[in-house]
mmCIF file of C-alpha atoms and ligand atoms in Angstrom:
data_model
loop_
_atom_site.group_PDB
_atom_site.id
_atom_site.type_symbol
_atom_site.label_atom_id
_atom_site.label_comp_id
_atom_site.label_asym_id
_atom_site.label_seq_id
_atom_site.Cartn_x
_atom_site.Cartn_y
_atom_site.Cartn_z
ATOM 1 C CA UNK A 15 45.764 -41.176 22.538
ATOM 2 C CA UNK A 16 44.866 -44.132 20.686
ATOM 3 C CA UNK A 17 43.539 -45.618 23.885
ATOM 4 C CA UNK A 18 41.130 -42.451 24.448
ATOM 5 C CA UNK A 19 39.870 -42.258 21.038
ATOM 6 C CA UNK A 20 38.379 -46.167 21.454
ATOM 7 C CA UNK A 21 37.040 -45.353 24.463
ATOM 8 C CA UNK A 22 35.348 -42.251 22.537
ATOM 9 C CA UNK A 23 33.886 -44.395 20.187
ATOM 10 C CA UNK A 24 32.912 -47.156 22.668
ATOM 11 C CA UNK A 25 30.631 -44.156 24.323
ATOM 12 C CA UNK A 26 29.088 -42.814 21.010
ATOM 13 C CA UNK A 27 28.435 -46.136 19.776
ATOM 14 C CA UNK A 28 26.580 -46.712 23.548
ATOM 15 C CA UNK A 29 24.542 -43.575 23.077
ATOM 16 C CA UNK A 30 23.802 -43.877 19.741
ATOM 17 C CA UNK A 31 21.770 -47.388 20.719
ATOM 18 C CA UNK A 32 20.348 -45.988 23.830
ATOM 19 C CA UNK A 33 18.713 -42.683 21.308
ATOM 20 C CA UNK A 34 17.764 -45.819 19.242
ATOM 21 C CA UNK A 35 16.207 -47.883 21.436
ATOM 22 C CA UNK A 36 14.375 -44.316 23.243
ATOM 23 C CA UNK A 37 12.752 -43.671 19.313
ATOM 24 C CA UNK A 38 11.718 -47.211 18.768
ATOM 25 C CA UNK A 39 9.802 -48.065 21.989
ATOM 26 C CA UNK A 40 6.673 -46.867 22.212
ATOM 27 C CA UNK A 41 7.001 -45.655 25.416
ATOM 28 C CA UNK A 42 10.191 -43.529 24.479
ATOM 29 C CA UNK A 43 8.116 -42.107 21.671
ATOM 30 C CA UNK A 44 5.770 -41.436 24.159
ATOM 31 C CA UNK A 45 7.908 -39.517 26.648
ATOM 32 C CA UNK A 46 9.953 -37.204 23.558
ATOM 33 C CA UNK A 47 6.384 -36.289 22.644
ATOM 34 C CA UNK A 48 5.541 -34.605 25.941
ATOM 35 C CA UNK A 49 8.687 -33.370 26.080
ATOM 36 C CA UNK A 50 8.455 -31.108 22.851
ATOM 37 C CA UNK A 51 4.890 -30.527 23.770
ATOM 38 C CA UNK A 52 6.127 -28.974 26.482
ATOM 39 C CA UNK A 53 8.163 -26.563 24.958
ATOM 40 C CA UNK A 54 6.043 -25.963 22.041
ATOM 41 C CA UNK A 55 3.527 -24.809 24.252
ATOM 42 C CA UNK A 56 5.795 -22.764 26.364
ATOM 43 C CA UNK A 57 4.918 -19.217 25.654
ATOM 44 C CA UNK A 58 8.456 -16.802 25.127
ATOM 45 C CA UNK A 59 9.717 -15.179 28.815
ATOM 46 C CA UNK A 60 11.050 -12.386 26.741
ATOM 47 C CA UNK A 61 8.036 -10.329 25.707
ATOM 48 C CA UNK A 62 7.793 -9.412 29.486
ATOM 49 C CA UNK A 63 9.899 -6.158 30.001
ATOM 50 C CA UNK A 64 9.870 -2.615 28.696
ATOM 51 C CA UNK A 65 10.819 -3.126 25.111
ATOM 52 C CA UNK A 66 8.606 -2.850 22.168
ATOM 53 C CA UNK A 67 8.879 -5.353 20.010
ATOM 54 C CA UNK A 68 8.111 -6.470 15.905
ATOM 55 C CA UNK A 69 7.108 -10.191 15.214
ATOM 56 C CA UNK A 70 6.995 -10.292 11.724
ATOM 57 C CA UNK A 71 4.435 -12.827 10.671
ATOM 58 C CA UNK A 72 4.165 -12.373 7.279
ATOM 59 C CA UNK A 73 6.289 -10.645 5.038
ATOM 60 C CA UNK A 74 5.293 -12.106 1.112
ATOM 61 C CA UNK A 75 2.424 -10.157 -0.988
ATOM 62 C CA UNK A 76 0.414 -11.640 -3.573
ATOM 63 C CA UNK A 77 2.525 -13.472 -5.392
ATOM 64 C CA UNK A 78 2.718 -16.736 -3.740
ATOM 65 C CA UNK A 79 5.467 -18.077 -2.245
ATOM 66 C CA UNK A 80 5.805 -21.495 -0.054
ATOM 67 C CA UNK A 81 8.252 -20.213 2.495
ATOM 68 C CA UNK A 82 6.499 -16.906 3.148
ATOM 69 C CA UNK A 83 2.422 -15.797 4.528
ATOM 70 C CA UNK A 84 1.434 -12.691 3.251
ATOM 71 C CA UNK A 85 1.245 -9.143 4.763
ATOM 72 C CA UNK A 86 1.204 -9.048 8.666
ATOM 73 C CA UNK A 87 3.151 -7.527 11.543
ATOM 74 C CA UNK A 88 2.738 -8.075 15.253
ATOM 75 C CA UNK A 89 3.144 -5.463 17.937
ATOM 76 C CA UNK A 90 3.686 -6.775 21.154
ATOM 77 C CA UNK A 91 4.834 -4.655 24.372
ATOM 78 C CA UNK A 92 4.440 -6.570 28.084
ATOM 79 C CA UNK A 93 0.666 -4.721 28.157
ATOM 80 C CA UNK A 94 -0.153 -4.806 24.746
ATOM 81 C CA UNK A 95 -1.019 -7.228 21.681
ATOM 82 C CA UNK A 96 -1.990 -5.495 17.978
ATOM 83 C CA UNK A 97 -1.582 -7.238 14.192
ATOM 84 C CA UNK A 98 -1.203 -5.141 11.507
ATOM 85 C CA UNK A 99 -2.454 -6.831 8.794
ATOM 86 C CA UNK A 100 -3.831 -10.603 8.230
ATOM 87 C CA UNK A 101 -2.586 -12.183 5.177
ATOM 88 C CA UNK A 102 -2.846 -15.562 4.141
ATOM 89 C CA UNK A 103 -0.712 -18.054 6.224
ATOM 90 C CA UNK A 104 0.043 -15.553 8.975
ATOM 91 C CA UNK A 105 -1.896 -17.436 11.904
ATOM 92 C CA UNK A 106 1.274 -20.070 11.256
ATOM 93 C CA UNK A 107 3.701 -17.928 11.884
ATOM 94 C CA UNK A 108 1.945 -16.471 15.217
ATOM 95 C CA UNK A 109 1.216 -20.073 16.293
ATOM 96 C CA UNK A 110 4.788 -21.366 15.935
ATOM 97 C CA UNK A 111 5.984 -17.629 17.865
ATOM 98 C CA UNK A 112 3.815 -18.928 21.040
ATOM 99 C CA UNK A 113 2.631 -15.579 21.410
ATOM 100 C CA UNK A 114 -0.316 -15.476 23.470
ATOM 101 C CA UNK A 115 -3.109 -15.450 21.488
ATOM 102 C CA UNK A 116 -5.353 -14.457 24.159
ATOM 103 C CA UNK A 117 -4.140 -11.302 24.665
ATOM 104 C CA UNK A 118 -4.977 -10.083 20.966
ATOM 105 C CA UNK A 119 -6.020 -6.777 21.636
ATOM 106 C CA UNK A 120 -6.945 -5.784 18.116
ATOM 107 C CA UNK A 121 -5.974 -6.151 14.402
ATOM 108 C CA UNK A 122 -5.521 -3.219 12.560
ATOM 109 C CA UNK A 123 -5.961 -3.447 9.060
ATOM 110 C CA UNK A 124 -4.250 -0.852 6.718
ATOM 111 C CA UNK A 125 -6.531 -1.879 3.696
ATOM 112 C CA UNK A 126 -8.614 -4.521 2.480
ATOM 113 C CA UNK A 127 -6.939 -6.235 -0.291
ATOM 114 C CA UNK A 128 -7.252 -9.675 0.104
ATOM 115 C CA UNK A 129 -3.460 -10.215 1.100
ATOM 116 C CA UNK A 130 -4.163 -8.386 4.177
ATOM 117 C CA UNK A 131 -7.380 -9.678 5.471
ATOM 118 C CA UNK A 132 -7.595 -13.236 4.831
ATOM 119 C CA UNK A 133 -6.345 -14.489 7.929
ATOM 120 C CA UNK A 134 -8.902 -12.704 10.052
ATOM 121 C CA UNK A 135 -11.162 -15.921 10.840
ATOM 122 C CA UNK A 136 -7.910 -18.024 11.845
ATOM 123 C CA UNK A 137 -6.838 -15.136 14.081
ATOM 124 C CA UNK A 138 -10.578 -14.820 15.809
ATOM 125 C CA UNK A 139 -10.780 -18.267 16.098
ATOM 126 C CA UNK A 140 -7.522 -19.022 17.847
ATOM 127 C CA UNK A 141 -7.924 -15.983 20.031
ATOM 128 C CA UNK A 142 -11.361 -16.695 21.191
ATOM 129 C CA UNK A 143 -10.432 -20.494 22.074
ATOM 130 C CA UNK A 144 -7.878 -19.322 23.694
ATOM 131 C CA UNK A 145 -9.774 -17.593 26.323
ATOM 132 C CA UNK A 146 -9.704 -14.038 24.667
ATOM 133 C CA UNK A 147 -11.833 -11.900 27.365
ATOM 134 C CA UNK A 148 -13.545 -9.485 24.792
ATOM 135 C CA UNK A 149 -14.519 -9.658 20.814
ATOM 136 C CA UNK A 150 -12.051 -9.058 18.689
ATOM 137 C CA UNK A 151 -12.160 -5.324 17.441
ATOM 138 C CA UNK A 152 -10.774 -5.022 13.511
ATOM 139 C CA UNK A 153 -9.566 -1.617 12.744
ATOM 140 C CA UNK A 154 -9.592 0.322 9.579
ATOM 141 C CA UNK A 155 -10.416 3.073 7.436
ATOM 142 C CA UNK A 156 -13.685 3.564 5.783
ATOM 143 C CA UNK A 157 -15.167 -0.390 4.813
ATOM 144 C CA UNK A 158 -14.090 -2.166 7.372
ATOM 145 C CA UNK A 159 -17.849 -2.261 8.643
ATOM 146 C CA UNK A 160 -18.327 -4.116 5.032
ATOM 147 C CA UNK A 161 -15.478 -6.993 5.615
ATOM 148 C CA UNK A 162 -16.476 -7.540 9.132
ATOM 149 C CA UNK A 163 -20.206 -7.845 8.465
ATOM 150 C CA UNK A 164 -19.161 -10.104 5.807
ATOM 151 C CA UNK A 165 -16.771 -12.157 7.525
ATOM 152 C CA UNK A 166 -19.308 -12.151 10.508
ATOM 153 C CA UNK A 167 -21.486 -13.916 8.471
ATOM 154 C CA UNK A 168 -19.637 -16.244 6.128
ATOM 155 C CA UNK A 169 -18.481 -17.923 9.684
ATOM 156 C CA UNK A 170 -21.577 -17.968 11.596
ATOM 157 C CA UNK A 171 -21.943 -21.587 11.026
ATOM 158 C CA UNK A 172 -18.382 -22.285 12.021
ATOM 159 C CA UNK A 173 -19.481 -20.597 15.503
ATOM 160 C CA UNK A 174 -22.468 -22.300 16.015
ATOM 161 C CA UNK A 175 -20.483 -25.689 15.670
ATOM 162 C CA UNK A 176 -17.523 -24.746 17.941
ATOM 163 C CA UNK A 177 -20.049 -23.557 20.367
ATOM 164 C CA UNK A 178 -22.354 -26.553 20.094
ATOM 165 C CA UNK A 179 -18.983 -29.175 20.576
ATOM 166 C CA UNK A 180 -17.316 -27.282 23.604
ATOM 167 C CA UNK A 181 -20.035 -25.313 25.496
ATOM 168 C CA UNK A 182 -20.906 -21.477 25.657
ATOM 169 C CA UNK A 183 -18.872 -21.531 29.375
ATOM 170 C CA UNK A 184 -15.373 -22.246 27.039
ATOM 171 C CA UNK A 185 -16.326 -20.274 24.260
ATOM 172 C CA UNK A 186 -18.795 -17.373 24.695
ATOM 173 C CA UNK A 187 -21.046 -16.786 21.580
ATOM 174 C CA UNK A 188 -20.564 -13.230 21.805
ATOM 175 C CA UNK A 189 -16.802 -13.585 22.107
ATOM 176 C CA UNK A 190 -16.821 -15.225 19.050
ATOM 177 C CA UNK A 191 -18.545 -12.080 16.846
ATOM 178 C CA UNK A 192 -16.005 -9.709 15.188
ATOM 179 C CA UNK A 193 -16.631 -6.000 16.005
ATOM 180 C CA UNK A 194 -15.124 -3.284 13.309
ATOM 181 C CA UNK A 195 -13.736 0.221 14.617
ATOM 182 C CA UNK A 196 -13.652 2.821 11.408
ATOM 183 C CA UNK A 197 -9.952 4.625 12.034
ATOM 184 C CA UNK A 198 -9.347 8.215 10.224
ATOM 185 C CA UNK A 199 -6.039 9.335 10.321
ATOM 186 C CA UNK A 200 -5.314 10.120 13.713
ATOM 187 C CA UNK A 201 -4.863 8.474 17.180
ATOM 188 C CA UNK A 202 -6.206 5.281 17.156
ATOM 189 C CA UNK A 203 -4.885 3.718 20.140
ATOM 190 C CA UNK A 204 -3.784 5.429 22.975
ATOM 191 C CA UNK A 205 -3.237 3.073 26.181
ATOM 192 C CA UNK A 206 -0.303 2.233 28.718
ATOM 193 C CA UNK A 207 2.055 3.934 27.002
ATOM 194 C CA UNK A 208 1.617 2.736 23.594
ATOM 195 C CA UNK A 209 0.258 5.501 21.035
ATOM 196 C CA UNK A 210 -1.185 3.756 17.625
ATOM 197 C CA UNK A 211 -1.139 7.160 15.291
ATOM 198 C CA UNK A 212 -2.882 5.921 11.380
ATOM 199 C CA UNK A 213 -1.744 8.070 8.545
ATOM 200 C CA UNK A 214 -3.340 8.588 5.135
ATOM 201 C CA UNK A 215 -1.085 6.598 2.492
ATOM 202 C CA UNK A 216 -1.258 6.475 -1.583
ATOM 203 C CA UNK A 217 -2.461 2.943 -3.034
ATOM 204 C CA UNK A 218 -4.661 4.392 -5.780
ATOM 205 C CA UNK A 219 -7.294 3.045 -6.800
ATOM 206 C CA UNK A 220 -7.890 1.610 -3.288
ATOM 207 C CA UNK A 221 -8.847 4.638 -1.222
ATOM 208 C CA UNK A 222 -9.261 5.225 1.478
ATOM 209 C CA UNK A 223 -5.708 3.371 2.701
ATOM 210 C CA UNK A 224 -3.635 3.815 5.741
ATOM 211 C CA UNK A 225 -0.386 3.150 7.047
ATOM 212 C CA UNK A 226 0.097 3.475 11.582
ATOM 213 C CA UNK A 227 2.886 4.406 13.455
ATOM 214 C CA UNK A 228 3.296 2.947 16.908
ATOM 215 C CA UNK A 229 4.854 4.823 19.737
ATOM 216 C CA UNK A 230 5.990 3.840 22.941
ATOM 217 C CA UNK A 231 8.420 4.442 26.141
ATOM 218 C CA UNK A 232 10.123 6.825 23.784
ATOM 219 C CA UNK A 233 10.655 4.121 20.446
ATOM 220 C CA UNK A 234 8.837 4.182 17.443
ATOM 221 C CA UNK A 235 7.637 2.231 14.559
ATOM 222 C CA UNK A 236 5.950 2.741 11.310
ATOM 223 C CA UNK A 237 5.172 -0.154 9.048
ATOM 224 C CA UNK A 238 3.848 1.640 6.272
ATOM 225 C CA UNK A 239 0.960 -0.828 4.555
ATOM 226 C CA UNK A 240 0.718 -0.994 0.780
ATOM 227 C CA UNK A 241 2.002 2.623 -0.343
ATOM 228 C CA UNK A 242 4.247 4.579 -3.285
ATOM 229 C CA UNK A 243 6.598 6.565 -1.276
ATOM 230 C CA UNK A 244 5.052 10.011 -1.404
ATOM 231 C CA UNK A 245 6.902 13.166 0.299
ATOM 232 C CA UNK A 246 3.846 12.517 2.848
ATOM 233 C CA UNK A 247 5.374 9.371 3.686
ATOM 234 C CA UNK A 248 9.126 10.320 3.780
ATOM 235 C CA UNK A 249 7.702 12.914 6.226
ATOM 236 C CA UNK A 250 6.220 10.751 8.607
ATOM 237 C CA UNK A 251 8.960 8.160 8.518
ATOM 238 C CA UNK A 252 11.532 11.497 9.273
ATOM 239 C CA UNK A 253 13.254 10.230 12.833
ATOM 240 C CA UNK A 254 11.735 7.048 13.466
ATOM 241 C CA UNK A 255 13.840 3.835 14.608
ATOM 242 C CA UNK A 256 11.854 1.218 12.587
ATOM 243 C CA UNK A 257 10.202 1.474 9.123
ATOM 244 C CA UNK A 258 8.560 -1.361 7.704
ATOM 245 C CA UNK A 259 7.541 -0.765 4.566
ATOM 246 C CA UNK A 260 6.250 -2.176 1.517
ATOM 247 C CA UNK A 261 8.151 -3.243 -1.483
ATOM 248 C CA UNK A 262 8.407 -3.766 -4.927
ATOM 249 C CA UNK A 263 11.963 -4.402 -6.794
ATOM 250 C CA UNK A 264 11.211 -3.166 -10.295
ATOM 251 C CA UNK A 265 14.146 -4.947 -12.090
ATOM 252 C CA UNK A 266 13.158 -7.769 -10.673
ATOM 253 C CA UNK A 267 8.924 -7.260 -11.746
ATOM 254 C CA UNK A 268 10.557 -6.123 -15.406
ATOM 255 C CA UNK A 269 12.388 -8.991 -15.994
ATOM 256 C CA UNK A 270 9.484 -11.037 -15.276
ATOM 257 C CA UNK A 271 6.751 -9.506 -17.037
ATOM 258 C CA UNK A 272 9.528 -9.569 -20.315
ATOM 259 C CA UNK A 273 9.599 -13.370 -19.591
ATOM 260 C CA UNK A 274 6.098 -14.536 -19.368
ATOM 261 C CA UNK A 275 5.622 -12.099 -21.994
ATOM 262 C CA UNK A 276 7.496 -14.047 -24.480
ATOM 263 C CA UNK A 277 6.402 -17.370 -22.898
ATOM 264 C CA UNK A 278 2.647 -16.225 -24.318
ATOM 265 C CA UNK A 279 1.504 -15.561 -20.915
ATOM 266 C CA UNK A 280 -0.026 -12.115 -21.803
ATOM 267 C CA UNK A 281 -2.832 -11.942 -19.146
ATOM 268 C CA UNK A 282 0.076 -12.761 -16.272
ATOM 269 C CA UNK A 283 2.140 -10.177 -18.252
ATOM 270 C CA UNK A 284 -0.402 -7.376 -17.931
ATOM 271 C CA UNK A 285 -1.160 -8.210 -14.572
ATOM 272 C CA UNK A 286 2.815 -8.037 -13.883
ATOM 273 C CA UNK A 287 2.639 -4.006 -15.245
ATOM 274 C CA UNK A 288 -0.324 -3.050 -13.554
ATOM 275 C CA UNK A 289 1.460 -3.696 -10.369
ATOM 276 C CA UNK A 290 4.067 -1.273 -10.768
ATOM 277 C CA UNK A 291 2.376 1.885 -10.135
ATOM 278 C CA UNK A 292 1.279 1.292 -6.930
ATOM 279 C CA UNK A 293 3.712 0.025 -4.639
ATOM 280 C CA UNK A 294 7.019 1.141 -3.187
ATOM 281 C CA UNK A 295 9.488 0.773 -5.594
ATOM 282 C CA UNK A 296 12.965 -0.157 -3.864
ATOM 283 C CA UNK A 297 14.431 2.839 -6.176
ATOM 284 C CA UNK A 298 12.458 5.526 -4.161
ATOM 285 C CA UNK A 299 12.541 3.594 -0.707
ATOM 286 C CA UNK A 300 16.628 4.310 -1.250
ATOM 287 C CA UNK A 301 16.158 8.381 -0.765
ATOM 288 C CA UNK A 302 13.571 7.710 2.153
ATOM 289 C CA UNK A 303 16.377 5.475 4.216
ATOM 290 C CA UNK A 304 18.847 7.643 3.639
ATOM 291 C CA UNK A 305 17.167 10.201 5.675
ATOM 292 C CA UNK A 306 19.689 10.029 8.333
ATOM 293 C CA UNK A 307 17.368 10.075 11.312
ATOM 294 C CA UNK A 308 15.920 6.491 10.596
ATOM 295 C CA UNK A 309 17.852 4.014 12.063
ATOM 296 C CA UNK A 310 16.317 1.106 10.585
ATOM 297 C CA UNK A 311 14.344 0.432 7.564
ATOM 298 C CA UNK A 312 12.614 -3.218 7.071
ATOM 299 C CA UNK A 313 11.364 -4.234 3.634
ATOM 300 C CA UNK A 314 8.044 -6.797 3.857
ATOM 301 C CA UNK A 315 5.308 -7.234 1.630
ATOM 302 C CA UNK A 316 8.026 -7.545 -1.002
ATOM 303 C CA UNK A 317 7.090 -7.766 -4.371
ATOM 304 C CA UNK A 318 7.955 -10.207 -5.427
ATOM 305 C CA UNK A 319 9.168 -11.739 -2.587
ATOM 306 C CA UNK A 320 12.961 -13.268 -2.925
ATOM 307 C CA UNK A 321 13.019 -16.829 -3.671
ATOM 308 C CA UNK A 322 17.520 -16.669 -3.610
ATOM 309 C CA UNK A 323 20.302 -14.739 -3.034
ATOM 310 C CA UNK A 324 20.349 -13.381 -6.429
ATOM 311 C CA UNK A 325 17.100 -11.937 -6.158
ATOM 312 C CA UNK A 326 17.979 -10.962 -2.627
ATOM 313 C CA UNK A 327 20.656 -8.850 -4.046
ATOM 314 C CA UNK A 328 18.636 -7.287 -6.835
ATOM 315 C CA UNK A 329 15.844 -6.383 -4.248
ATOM 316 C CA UNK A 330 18.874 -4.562 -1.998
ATOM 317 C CA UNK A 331 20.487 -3.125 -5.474
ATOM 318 C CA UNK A 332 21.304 0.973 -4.775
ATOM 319 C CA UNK A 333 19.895 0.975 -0.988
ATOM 320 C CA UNK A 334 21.905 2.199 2.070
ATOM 321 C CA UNK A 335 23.361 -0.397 4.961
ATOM 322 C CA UNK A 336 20.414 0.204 7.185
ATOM 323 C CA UNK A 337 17.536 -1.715 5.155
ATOM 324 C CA UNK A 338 16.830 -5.393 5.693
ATOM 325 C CA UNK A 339 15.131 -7.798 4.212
ATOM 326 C CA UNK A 340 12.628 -9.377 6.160
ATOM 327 C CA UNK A 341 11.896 -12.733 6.450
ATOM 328 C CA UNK A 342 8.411 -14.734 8.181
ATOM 329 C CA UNK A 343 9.070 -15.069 11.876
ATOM 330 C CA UNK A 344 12.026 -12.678 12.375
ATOM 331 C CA UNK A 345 11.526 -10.074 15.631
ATOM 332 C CA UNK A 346 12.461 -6.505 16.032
ATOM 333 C CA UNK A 347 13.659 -5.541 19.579
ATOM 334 C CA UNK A 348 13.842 -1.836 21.059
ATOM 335 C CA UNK A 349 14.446 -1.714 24.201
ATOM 336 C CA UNK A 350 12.949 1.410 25.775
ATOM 337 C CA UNK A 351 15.631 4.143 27.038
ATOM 338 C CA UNK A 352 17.749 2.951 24.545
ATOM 339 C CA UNK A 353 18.835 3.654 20.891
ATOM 340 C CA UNK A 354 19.117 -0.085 19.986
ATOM 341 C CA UNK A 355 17.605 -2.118 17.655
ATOM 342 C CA UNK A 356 17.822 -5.865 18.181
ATOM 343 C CA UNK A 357 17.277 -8.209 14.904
ATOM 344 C CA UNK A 358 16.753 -11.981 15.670
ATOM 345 C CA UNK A 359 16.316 -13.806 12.339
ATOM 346 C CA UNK A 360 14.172 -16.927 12.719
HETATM 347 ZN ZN1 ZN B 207 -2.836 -3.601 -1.483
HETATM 348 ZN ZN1 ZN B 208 -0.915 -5.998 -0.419
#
């Protein structure tokens, strides 16, 4: 026993100055780097059967929060590539998925606070260098002509430049443009298989606002956008297997506006009530999951979102067993013919 153990030790101490001597040579440092390279760049085998599947890639809201990018979900079938939503930080969270980028079929945008559009340019960009073989549409209700134009123009320069450095035969100047599709609720997609259905939601005073469901090979998804739960949207969540939806824990947004409140910080404070009327508070989201014919609901865009488990137990304070929270980089699985629901946490 005692014999085995040294000759344990004798190994691991052997291995531990090979590793060593690996990191501290140049040439070691060399060959680990291609190595991860490698795999970094790998793109995911997975995405390539019959499921539909959820990357989410960013599931804060406004209020900030280091570990989190702001409103955006990923559809992704074998055929097909859509974002809903393109908040801050969310191009991260798609880069570090290795999803191909150069399949982005479209982003669909459900609104156009600034949580939802801001990573628009990263996603262009990225797309286009990666060989993208048509302009990126952005879909939307009514305005999305206005942000596109806009956006269009604010990176013009940024084309020019890329353009200039690599050559027009890597990155087309007309690949580079953004093009902007007005949705109404309705089909929006219909392609393959996958149906992309947008539905009128209630985020007064921004009107006109939309949330989409997504069907395909018989599974279905809705992430909702920024909405109060309104019997319109317990209706069109009725017997779906996914619902992401926003969400706002009002104990939670209370306590804090009482707190910076006292600490003298009345414009934070004001800005703290304001918010409550137009969200979905996790109080109402509790009688839409209970629904019994939807067999998973999702909270994103949380509000604010949960820093610890304490606040992760407030924000899941009176709902049912089948809502989540979700967290950045975290898929959603349904394979089709199937009543399953796959969650990988990141
Ligand atoms: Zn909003
Ligand atoms: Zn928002």
């Amino acid at each position: 026993m005692k014999k085995t153990f040294s000759i344990f030790m004798i190994i691991a101490a052997g291995l531990l100055l090979v590793s060593a001597s690996i990191v501290n040579s140049e040439k070691g440092q060399d060959f680990l780097f291609q190595r991860l390279v490698k795999v970094v760049m790998t793109p995911p085998a997975d995405i390539d059967d019959d499921s539909l599947r959820i990357f989410v890639c960013g599931s804060s809201s406004p209020l900030l929060d280091l570990n989190r990018a702001q409103a955006c979900i990923a559809v992704v079938t074998r055929d097909h590539f859509y974002i809903v939503d393109a908040g801050a930080g969310s191009m991260r969270n798609l880069g570090d998925s290795r999803l191909p980028m150069q399949r982005l079929d479209g982003i669909l945008l459900t609104h156009f606070h600034s949580d939802h559009i801001a990573a628009i340019p990263d996603m262009n960009l990225n797309s286009w260098a990666q060989g993208r073989p048509a302009p990126l549409t952005v879909y939307g209700p009514a305005g999305v002509a206005t942000v596109v134009a806009g956006l269009n123009q604010a990176y013009q320069l940024d084309r020019q430049y890329r353009v200039a450095h690599h050559g027009a035969d890597l990155l087309p100047v007309e690949l580079g443009k953004l093009a902007a599709e007005v949705v109404d609720p309705g089909v929006v997609v219909e392609q393959d298989g996958l149906t992309i259905t947008a539905f009128a939601v209630d985020h007064e005073p921004v009107s006109p606002a939309v949330g989409y469901r997504i069907d395909y090979r018989g599974r279905s998804v809705v992430v909702s956008g920024d909405t109060i739960v309104t019997d319109e949207i317990i209706a069109v969540t009725r017997n779906v297997d996914l619902v992401l939806i926003d969400a706002l824990s009002l104990p939670i947004v209370k306590a804090l506006e009482r707190t910076v409140g006292e600490l003298g910080m009345d414009r934070n404070a004001r800005i703290l009530h304001d918010i409550q009327d137009y969200h979905a508070l996790t109080s109402d989201i509790a009688a839409l999951a209970s629904q019994g014919s939807i067999k998973q609901v999702a909270l994103y865009h949380m509000v604010p979102p949960p820093r610890n488990y304490v606040m992760e137990k407030i924000f899941l304070r009176g709902l049912p067993e089948n809502v989540v929270l979700t967290e950045d980089r975290m898929w959603f699985t349904l394979p089709a013919g199937s009543n399953e629901i796959e969650v990988r946490f990141p």
